[in-house]
GROMACS .gro file of C-alpha atoms in nm:
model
  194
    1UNK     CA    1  14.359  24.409   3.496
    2UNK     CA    2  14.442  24.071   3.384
    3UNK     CA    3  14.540  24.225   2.977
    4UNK     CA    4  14.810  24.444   3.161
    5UNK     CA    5  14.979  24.126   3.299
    6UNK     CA    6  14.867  23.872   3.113
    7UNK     CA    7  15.198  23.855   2.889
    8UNK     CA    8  15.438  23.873   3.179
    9UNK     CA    9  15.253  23.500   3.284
   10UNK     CA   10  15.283  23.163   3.238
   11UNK     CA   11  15.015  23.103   2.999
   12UNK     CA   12  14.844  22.842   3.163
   13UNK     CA   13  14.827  23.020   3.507
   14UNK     CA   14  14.628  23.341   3.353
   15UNK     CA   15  14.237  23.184   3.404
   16UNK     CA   16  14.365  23.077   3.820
   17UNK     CA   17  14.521  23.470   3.819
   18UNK     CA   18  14.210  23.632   3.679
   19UNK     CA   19  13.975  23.462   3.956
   20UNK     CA   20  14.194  23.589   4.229
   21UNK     CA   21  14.196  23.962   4.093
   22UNK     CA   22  13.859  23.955   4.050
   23UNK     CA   23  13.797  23.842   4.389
   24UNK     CA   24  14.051  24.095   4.511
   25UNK     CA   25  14.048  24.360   4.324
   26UNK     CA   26  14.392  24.589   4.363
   27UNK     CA   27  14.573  24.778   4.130
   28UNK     CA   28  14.886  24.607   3.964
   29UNK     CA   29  15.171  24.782   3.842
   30UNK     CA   30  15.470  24.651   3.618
   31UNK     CA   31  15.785  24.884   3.684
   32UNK     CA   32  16.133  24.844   3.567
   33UNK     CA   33  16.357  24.660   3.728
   34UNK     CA   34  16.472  24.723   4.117
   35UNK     CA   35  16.769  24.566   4.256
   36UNK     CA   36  16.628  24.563   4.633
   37UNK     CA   37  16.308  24.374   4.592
   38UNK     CA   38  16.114  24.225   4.341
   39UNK     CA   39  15.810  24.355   4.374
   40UNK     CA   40  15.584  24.546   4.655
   41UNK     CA   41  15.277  24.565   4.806
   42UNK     CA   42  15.169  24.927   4.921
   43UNK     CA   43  14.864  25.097   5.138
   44UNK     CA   44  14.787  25.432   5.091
   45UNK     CA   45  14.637  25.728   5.296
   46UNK     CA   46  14.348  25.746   5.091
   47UNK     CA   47  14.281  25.334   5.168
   48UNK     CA   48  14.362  25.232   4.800
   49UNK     CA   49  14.632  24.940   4.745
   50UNK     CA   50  14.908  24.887   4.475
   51UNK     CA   51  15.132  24.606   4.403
   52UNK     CA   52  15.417  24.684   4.206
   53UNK     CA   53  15.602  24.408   4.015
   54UNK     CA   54  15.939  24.429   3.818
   55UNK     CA   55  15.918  24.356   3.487
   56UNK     CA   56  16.246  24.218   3.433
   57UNK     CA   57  16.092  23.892   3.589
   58UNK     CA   58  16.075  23.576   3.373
   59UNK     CA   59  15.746  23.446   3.446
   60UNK     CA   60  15.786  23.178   3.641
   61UNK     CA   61  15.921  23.447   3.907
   62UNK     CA   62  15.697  23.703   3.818
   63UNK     CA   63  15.367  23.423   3.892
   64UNK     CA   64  15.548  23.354   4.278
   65UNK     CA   65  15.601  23.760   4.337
   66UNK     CA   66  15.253  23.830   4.266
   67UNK     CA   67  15.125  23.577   4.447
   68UNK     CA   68  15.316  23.657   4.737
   69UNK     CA   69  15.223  24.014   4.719
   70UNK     CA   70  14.907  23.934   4.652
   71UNK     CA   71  14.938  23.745   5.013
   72UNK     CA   72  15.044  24.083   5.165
   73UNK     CA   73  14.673  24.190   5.059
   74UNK     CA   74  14.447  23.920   5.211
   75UNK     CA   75  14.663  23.902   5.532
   76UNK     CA   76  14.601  24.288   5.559
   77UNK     CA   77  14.246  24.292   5.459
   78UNK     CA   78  14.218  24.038   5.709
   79UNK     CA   79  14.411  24.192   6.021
   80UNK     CA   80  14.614  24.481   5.997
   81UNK     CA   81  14.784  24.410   6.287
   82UNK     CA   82  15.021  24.092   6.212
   83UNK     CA   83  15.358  24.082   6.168
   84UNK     CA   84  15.410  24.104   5.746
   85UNK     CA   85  15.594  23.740   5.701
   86UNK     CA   86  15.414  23.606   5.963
   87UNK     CA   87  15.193  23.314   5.991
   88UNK     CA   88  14.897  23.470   5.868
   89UNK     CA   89  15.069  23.582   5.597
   90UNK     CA   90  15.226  23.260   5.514
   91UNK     CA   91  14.916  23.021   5.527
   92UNK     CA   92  14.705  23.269   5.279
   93UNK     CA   93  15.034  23.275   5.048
   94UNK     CA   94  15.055  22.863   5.047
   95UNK     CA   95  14.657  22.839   5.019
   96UNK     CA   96  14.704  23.116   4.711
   97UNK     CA   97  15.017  22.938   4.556
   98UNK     CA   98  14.850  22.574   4.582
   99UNK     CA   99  14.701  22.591   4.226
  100UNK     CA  100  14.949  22.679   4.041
  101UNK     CA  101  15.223  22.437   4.157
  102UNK     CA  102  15.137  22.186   3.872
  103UNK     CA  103  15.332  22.069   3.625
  104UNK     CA  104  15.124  22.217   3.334
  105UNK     CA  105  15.197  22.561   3.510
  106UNK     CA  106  15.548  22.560   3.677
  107UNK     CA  107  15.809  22.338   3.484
  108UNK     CA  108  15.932  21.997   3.625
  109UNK     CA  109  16.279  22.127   3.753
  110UNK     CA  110  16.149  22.414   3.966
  111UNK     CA  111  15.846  22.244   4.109
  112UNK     CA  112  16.035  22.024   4.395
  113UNK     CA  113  16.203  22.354   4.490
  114UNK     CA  114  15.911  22.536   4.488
  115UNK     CA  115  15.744  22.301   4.675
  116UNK     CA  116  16.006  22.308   4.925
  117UNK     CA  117  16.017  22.660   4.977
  118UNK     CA  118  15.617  22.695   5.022
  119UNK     CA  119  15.633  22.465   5.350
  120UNK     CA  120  15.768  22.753   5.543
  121UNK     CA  121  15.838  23.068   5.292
  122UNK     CA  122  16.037  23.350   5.384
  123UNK     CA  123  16.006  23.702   5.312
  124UNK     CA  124  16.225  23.687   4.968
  125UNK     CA  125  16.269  23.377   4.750
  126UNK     CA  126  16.636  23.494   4.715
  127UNK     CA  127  16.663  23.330   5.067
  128UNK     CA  128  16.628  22.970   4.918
  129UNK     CA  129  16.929  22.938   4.694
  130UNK     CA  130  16.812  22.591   4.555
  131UNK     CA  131  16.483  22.765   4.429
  132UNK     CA  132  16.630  23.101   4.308
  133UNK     CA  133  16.900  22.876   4.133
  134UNK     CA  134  16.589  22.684   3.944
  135UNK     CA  135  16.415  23.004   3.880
  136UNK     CA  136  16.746  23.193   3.750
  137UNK     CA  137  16.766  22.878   3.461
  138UNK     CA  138  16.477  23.055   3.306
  139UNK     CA  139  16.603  23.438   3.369
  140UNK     CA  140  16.761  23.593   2.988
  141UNK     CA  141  17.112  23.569   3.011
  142UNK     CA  142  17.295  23.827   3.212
  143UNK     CA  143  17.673  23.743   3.225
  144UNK     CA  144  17.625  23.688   3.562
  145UNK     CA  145  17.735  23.391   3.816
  146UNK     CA  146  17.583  23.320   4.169
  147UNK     CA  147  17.830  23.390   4.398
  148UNK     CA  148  17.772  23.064   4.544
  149UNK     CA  149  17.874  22.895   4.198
  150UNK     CA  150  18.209  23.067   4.260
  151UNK     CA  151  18.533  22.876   4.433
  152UNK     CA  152  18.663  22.981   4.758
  153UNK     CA  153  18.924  23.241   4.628
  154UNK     CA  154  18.840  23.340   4.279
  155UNK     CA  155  18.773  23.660   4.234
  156UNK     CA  156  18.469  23.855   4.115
  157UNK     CA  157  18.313  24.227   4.072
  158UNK     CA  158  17.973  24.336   4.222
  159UNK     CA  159  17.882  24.754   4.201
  160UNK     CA  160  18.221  24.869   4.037
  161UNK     CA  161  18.419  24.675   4.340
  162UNK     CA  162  18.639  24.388   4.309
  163UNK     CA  163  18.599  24.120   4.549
  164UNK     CA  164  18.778  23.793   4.699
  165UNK     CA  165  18.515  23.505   4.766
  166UNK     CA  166  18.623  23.397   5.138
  167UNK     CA  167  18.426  23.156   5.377
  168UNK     CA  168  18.092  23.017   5.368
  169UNK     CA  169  17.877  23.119   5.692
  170UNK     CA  170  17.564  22.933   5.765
  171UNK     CA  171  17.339  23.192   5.494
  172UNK     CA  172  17.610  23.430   5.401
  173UNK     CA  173  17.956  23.459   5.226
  174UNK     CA  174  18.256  23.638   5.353
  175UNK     CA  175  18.446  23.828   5.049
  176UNK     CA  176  18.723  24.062   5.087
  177UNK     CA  177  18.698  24.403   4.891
  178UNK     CA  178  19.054  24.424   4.743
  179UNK     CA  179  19.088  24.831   4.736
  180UNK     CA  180  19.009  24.858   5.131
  181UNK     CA  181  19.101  24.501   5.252
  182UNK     CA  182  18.724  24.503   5.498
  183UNK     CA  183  18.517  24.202   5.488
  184UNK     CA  184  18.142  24.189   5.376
  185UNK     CA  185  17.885  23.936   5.356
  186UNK     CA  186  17.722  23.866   5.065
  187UNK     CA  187  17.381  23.664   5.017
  188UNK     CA  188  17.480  23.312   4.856
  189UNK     CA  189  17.206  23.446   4.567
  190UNK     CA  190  17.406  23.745   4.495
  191UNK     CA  191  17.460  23.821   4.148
  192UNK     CA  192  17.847  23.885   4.032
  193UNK     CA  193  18.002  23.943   3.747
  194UNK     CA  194  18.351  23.777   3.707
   0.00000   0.00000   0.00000
């Protein structure tokens, strides 16, 4: 299994990856890209598993999602009956993502954010801007902002709409859509084009 994903790694975070799948052995998928989620973690009726992974992932982000589906796994194989960000879920993904958060794994100017994020993770890393933001330095260049790099007021397109950046909520960001005047809330992390 390892061959298939081996290239989509951090190359000194392979060996740690290979003693986890062969201690839990599930079948990995790479897929194209998905704009909802990054990757997956599936049961099926006949009792087989599948994670699937996007492979538009630089690898840095493409080690965490694993990981954390990976998490998904154990906590199930465990109990089936917890909630699936819960805290069983959360203390196999820290006890799974302690090894690799080195420096000889995980570059110096993600692993304080990283590090951060693993004391209580949520169910996406898109919900800690500070550690998407050090992941996304490492992403190929998309022509893309953060809408959270974006002044109050300037103006941006996201799906084929144009959009005024308003207000900053606690988590989310109020932008006008200019054709219809209504107000949505976008994740800080969201993607834009400007």
């Amino acid at each position: 299994m390892i061959e298939k994903i081996s290239k989509y790694l951090p190359k000194n975070s392979i060996d740690l990856v290979q003693e986890i799948l062969e201690e839990h052995h599930i079948l990995i998928k790479v897929v194209n890209k998905r704009t909802s989620k990054h990757g997956d973690f599936k049961r099926f009726p006949n009792g087989s598993f599948q994670i699937t992974i996007n492979n538009s992932l630089n690898e840095y982000q493409f080690l965490l999602t694993l990981i954390h589906e990976i998490a998904h796994f154990v906590t199930y194989k465990q109990s089936k009956r917890v909630k699936p960000h819960g805290i069983e879920w959360k203390r196999n993904f820290q006890h799974l993502m302690l090894p690799f958060v080195q420096p000889t794994i995980y570059p110096a100017s993600i692993l304080p954010f990283l590090a951060n994020y693993l004391k209580n993770p949520k169910a996406s890393t898109g919900s800690d801007v500070k550690l998407t933001f050090a992941l996304k330095q490492f992403d190929e260049i998309s022509g893309k902002n953060f809408i959270f790099e974006l002044n109050e007021g300037s103006v941006f397109h996201f799906n084929g709409k144009t959009y005024k950046k308003g207000i900053t909520r606690r988590t989310r960001i109020e932008c006008l859509e200019t054709s219809s005047n209504r107000i949505y809330l976008f994740n800080q992390n969201a993607e834009v084009e400007i």
